[in-house]
PDB file of C-alpha atoms in Angstrom:
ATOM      1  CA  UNK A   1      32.216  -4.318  15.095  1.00 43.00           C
ATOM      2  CA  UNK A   2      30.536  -1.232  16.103  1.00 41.00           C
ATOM      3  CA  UNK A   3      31.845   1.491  14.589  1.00 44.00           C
ATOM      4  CA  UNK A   4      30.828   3.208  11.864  1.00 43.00           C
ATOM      5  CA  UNK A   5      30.960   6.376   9.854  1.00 42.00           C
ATOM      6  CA  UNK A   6      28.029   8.061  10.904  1.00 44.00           C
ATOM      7  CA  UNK A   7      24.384   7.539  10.739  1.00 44.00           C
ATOM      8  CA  UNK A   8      24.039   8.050   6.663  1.00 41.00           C
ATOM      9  CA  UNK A   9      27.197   7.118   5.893  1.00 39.00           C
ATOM     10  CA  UNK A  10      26.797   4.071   7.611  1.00 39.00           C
ATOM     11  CA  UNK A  11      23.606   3.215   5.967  1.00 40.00           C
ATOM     12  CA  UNK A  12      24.587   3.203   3.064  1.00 35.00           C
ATOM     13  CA  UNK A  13      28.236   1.040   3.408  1.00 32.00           C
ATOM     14  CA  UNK A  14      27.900  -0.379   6.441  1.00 45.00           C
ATOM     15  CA  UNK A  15      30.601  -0.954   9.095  1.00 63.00           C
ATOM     16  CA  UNK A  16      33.172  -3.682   8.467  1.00 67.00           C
ATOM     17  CA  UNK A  17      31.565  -5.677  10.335  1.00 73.00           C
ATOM     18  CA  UNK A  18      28.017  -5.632   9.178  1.00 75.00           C
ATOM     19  CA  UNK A  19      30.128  -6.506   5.879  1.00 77.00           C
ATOM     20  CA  UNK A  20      31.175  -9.280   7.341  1.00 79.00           C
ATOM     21  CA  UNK A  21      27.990 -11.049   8.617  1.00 81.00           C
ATOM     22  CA  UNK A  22      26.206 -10.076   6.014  1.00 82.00           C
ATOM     23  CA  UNK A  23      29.232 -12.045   3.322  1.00 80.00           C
ATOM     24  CA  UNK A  24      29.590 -14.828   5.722  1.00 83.00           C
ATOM     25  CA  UNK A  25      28.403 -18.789   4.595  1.00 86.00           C
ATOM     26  CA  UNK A  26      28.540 -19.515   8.214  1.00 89.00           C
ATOM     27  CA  UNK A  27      27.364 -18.082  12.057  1.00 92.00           C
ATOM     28  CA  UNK A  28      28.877 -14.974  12.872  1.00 89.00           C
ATOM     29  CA  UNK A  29      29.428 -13.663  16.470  1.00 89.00           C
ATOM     30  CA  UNK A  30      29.373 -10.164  17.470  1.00 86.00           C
ATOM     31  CA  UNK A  31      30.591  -9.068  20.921  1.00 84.00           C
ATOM     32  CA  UNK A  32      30.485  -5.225  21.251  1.00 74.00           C
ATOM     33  CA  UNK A  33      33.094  -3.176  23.115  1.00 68.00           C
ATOM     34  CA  UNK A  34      32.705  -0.129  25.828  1.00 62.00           C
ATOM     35  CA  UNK A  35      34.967   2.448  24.494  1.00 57.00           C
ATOM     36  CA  UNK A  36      37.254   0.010  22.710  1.00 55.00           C
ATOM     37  CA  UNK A  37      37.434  -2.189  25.356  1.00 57.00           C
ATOM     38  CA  UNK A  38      35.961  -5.967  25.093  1.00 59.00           C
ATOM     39  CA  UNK A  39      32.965  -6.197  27.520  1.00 60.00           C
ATOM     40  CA  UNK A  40      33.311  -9.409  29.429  1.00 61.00           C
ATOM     41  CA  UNK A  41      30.727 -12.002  27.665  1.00 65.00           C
ATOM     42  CA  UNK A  42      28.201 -12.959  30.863  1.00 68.00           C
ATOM     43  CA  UNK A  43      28.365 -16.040  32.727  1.00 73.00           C
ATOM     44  CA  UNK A  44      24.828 -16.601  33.675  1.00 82.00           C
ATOM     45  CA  UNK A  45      21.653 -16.136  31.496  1.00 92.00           C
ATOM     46  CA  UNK A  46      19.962 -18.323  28.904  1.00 97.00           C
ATOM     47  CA  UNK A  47      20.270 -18.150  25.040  1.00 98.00           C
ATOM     48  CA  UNK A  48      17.744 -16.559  23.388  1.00 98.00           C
ATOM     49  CA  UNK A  49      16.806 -17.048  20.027  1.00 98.00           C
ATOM     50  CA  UNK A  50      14.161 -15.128  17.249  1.00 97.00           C
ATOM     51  CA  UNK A  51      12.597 -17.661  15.528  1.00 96.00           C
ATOM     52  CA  UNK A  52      10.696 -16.545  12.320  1.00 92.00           C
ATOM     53  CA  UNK A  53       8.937 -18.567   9.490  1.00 88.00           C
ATOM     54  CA  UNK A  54       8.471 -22.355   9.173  1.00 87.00           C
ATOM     55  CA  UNK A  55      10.089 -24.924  10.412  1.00 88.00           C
ATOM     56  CA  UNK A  56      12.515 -25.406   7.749  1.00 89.00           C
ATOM     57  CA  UNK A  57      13.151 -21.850   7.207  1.00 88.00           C
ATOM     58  CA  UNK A  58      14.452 -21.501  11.191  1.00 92.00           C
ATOM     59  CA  UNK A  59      16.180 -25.052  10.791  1.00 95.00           C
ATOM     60  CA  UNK A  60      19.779 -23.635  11.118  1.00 96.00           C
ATOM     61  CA  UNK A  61      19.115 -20.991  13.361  1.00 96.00           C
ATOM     62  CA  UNK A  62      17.308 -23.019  15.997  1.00 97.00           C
ATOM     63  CA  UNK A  63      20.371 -25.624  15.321  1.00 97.00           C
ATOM     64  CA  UNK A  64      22.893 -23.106  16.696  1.00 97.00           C
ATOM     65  CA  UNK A  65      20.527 -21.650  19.476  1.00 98.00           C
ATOM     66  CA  UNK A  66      19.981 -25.763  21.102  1.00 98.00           C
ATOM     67  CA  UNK A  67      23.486 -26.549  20.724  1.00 98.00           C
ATOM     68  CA  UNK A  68      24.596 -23.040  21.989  1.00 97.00           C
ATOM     69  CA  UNK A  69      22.396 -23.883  25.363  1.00 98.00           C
ATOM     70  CA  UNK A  70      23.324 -27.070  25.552  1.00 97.00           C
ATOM     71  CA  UNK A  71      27.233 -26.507  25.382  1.00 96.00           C
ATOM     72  CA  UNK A  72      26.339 -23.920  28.159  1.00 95.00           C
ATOM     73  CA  UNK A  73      24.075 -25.704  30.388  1.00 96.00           C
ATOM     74  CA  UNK A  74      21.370 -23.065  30.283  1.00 97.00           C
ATOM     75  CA  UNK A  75      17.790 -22.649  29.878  1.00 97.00           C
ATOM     76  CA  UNK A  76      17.015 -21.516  25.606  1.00 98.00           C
ATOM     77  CA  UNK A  77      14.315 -19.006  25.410  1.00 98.00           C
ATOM     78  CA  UNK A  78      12.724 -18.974  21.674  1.00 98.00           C
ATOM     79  CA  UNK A  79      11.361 -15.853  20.774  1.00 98.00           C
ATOM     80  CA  UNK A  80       8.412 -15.330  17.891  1.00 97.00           C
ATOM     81  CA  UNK A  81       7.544 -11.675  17.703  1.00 94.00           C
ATOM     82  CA  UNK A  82       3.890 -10.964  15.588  1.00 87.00           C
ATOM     83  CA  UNK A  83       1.853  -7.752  14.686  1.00 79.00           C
ATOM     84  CA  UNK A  84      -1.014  -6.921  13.150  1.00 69.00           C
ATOM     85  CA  UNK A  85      -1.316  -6.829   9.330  1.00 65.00           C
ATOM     86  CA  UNK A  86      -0.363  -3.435   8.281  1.00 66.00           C
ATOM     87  CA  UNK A  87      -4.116  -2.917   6.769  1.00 60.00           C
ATOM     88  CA  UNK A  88      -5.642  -3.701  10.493  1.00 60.00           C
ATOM     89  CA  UNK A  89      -3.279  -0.800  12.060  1.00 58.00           C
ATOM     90  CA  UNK A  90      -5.320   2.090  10.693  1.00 55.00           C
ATOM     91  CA  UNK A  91      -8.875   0.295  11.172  1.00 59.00           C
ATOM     92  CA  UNK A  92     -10.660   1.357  13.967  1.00 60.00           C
ATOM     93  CA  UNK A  93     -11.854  -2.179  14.910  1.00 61.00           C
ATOM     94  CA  UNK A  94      -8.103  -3.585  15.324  1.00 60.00           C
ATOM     95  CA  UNK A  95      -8.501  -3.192  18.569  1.00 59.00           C
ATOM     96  CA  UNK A  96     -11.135  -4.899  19.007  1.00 61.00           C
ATOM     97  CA  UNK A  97      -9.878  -8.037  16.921  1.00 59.00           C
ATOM     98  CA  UNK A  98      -6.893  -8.128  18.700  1.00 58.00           C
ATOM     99  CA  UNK A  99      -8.608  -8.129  22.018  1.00 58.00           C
ATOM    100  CA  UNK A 100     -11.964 -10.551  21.294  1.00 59.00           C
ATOM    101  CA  UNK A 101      -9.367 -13.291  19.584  1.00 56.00           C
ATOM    102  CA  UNK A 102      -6.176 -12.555  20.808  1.00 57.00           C
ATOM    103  CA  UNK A 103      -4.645 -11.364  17.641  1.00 63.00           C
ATOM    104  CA  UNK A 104      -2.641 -13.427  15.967  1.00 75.00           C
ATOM    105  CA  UNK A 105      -0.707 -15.209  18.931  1.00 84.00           C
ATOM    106  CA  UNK A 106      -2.689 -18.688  18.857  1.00 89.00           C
ATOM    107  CA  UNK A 107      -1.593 -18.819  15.532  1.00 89.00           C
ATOM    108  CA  UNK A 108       2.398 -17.577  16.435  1.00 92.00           C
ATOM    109  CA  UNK A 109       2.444 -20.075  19.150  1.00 95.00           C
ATOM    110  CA  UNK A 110       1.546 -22.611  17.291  1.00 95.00           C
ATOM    111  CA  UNK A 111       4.409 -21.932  14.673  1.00 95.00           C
ATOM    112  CA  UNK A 112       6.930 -21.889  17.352  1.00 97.00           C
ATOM    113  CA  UNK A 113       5.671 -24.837  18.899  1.00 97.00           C
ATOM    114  CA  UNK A 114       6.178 -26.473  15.579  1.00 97.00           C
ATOM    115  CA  UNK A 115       9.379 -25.184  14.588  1.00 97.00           C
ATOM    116  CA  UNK A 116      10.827 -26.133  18.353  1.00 98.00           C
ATOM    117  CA  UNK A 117       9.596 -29.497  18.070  1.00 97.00           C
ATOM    118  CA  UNK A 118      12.346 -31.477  16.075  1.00 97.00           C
ATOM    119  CA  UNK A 119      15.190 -30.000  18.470  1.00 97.00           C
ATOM    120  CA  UNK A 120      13.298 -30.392  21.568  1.00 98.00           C
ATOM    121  CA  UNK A 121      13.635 -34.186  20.014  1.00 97.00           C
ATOM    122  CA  UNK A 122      17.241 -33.617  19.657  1.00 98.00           C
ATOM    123  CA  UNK A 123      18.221 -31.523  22.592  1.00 98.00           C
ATOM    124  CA  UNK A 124      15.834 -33.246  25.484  1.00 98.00           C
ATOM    125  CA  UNK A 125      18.471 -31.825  27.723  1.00 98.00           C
ATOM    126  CA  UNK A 126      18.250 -28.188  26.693  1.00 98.00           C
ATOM    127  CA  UNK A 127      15.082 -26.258  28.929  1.00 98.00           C
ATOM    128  CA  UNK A 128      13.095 -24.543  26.272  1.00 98.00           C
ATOM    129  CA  UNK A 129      11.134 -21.272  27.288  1.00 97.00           C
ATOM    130  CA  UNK A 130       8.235 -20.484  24.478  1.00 97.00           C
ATOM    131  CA  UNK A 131       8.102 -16.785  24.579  1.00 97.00           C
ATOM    132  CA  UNK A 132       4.932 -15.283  21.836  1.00 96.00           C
ATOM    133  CA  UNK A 133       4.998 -11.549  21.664  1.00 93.00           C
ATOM    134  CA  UNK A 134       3.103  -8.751  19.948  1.00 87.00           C
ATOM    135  CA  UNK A 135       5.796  -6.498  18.593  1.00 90.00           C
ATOM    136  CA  UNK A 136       8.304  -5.812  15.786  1.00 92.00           C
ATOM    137  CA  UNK A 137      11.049  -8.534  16.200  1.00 94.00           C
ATOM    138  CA  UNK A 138      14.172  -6.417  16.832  1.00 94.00           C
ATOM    139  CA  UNK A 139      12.418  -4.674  20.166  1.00 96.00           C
ATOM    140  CA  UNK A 140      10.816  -7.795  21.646  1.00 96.00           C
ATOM    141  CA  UNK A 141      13.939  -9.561  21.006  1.00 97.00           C
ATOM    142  CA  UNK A 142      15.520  -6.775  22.507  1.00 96.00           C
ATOM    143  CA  UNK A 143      14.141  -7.298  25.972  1.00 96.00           C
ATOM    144  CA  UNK A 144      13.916 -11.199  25.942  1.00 96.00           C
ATOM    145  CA  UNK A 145      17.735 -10.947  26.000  1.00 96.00           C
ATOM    146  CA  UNK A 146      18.454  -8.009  28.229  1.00 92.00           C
ATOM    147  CA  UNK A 147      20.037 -10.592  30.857  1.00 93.00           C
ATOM    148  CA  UNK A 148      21.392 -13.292  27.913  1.00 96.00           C
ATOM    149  CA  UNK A 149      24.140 -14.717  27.773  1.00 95.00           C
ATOM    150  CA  UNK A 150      23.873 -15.209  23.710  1.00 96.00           C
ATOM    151  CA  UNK A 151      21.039 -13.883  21.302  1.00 97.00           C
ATOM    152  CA  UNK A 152      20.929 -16.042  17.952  1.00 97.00           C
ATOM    153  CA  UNK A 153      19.313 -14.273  15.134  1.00 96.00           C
ATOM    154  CA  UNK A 154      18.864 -14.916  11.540  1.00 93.00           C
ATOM    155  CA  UNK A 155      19.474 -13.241   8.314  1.00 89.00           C
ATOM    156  CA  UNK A 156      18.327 -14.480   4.952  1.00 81.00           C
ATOM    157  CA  UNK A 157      21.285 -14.603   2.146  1.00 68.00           C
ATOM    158  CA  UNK A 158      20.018 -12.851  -0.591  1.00 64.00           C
ATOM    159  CA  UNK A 159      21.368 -10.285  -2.628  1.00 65.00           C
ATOM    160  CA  UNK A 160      20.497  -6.760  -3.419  1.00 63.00           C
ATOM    161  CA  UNK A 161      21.678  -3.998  -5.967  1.00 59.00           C
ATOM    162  CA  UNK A 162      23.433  -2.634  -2.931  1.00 60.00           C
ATOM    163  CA  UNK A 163      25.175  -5.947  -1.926  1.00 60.00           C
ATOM    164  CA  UNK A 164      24.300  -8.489   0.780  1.00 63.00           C
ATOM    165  CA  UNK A 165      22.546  -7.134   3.821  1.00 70.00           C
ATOM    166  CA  UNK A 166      22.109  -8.329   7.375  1.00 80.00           C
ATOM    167  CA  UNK A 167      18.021  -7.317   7.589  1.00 83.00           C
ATOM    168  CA  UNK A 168      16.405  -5.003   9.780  1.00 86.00           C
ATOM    169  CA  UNK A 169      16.100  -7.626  12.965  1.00 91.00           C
ATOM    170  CA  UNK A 170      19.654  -8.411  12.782  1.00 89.00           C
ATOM    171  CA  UNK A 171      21.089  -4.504  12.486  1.00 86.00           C
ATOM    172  CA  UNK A 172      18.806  -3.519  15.432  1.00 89.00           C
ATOM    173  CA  UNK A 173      20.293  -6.133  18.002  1.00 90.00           C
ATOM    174  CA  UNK A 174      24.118  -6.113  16.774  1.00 87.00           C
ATOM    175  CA  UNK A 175      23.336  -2.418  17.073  1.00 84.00           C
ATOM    176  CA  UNK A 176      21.643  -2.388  20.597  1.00 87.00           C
ATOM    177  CA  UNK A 177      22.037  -5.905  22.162  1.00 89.00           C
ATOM    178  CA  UNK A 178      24.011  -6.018  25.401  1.00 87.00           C
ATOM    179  CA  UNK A 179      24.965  -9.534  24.938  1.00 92.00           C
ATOM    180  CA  UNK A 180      26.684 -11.173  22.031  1.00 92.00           C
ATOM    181  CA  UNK A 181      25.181 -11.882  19.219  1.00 93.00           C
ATOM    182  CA  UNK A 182      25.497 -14.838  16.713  1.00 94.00           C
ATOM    183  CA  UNK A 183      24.031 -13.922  13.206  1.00 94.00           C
ATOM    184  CA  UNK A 184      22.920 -17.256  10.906  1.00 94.00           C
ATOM    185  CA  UNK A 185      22.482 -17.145   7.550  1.00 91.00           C
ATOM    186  CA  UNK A 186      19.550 -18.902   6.357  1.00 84.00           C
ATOM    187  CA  UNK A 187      17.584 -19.733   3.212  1.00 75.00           C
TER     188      UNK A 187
END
């Protein structure tokens, strides 16, 4: 599910398979090839999921991430990436904010402790790493999973003019993930 017709061209339709998981009711999982060969899925590693929003928005993705780890007997690492509001990035005290209070990230953790909460319930088995990280989602996700076994990401299902699309997060790690990578749709 990698190939494509060129960077424009591309953009605009998409690849069959961003078609796909972007169409799709259900998880989708994308394993990329070397040269048109299969790479071999890893072995070791923990899952790694992005969670985003509230705790019913990441319901379903969070629900394939536990019972992804748990099938594999490894260690789930939930990620929750955060930035600045856009109007802070060109103030010359942003800096300062993010330093003196530590940004937004109390806040982030929180959320992720919140939304983890009912499946730590439900998966007592499953290790849970809460990872909180300053950064737009698709790069710190990016580098949580460089050693994954799985990354679990989610995509909203809504339409556009254009047709379904997969969402920013989700086209950068299908495009640069080393590891599989299931794409949920969500509300």
């Amino acid at each position: 599910m990698t190939r494509g017709h060129g960077a424009l061209v591309g953009f605009l339709l998409g690849s069959y398979g961003q078609q796909v998981i972007a169409a799709a009711e259900c998880p989708v999982v994308s394993v990329r090839s070397a040269h048109g060969r299969q790479v071999a899925v890893p072995e070791e590693g923990e899952v790694v999921v992005g969670q985003q929003g509230g705790v019913q928005e990441s319901s379903e993705v969070l629900r394939v991430a536990f019972e992804a780890a748990a099938a594999r007997k490894v260690p789930l690492r939930a990620v929750r990436a955060w930035s600045l509001p856009p109007v802070y990035g060109y103030s010359p005290g942003s800096m300062w904010i993010a330093d003196q209070f530590g940004g937004l990230e109390p806040y982030e953790k929180a959320a992720l402790e919140r939304a983890l909460e009912p499946w730590r319930v439900k998966h007592p088995e499953v290790e849970v790493v809460a990872h909180v990280e300053q950064g737009t989602g698709g790069h710190v996700l990016l580098a949580a999973a460089s050693d994954a076994q799985l990354l679990v990401v989610g995509r909203r299902v809504r339409e556009s003019a254009m047709g379904a699309h997969i969402g920013s997060v989700a086209h950068a790690v299908l495009h640069h993930s080393t590891c599989p990578v299931a794409v949920v749709p969500h509300p």
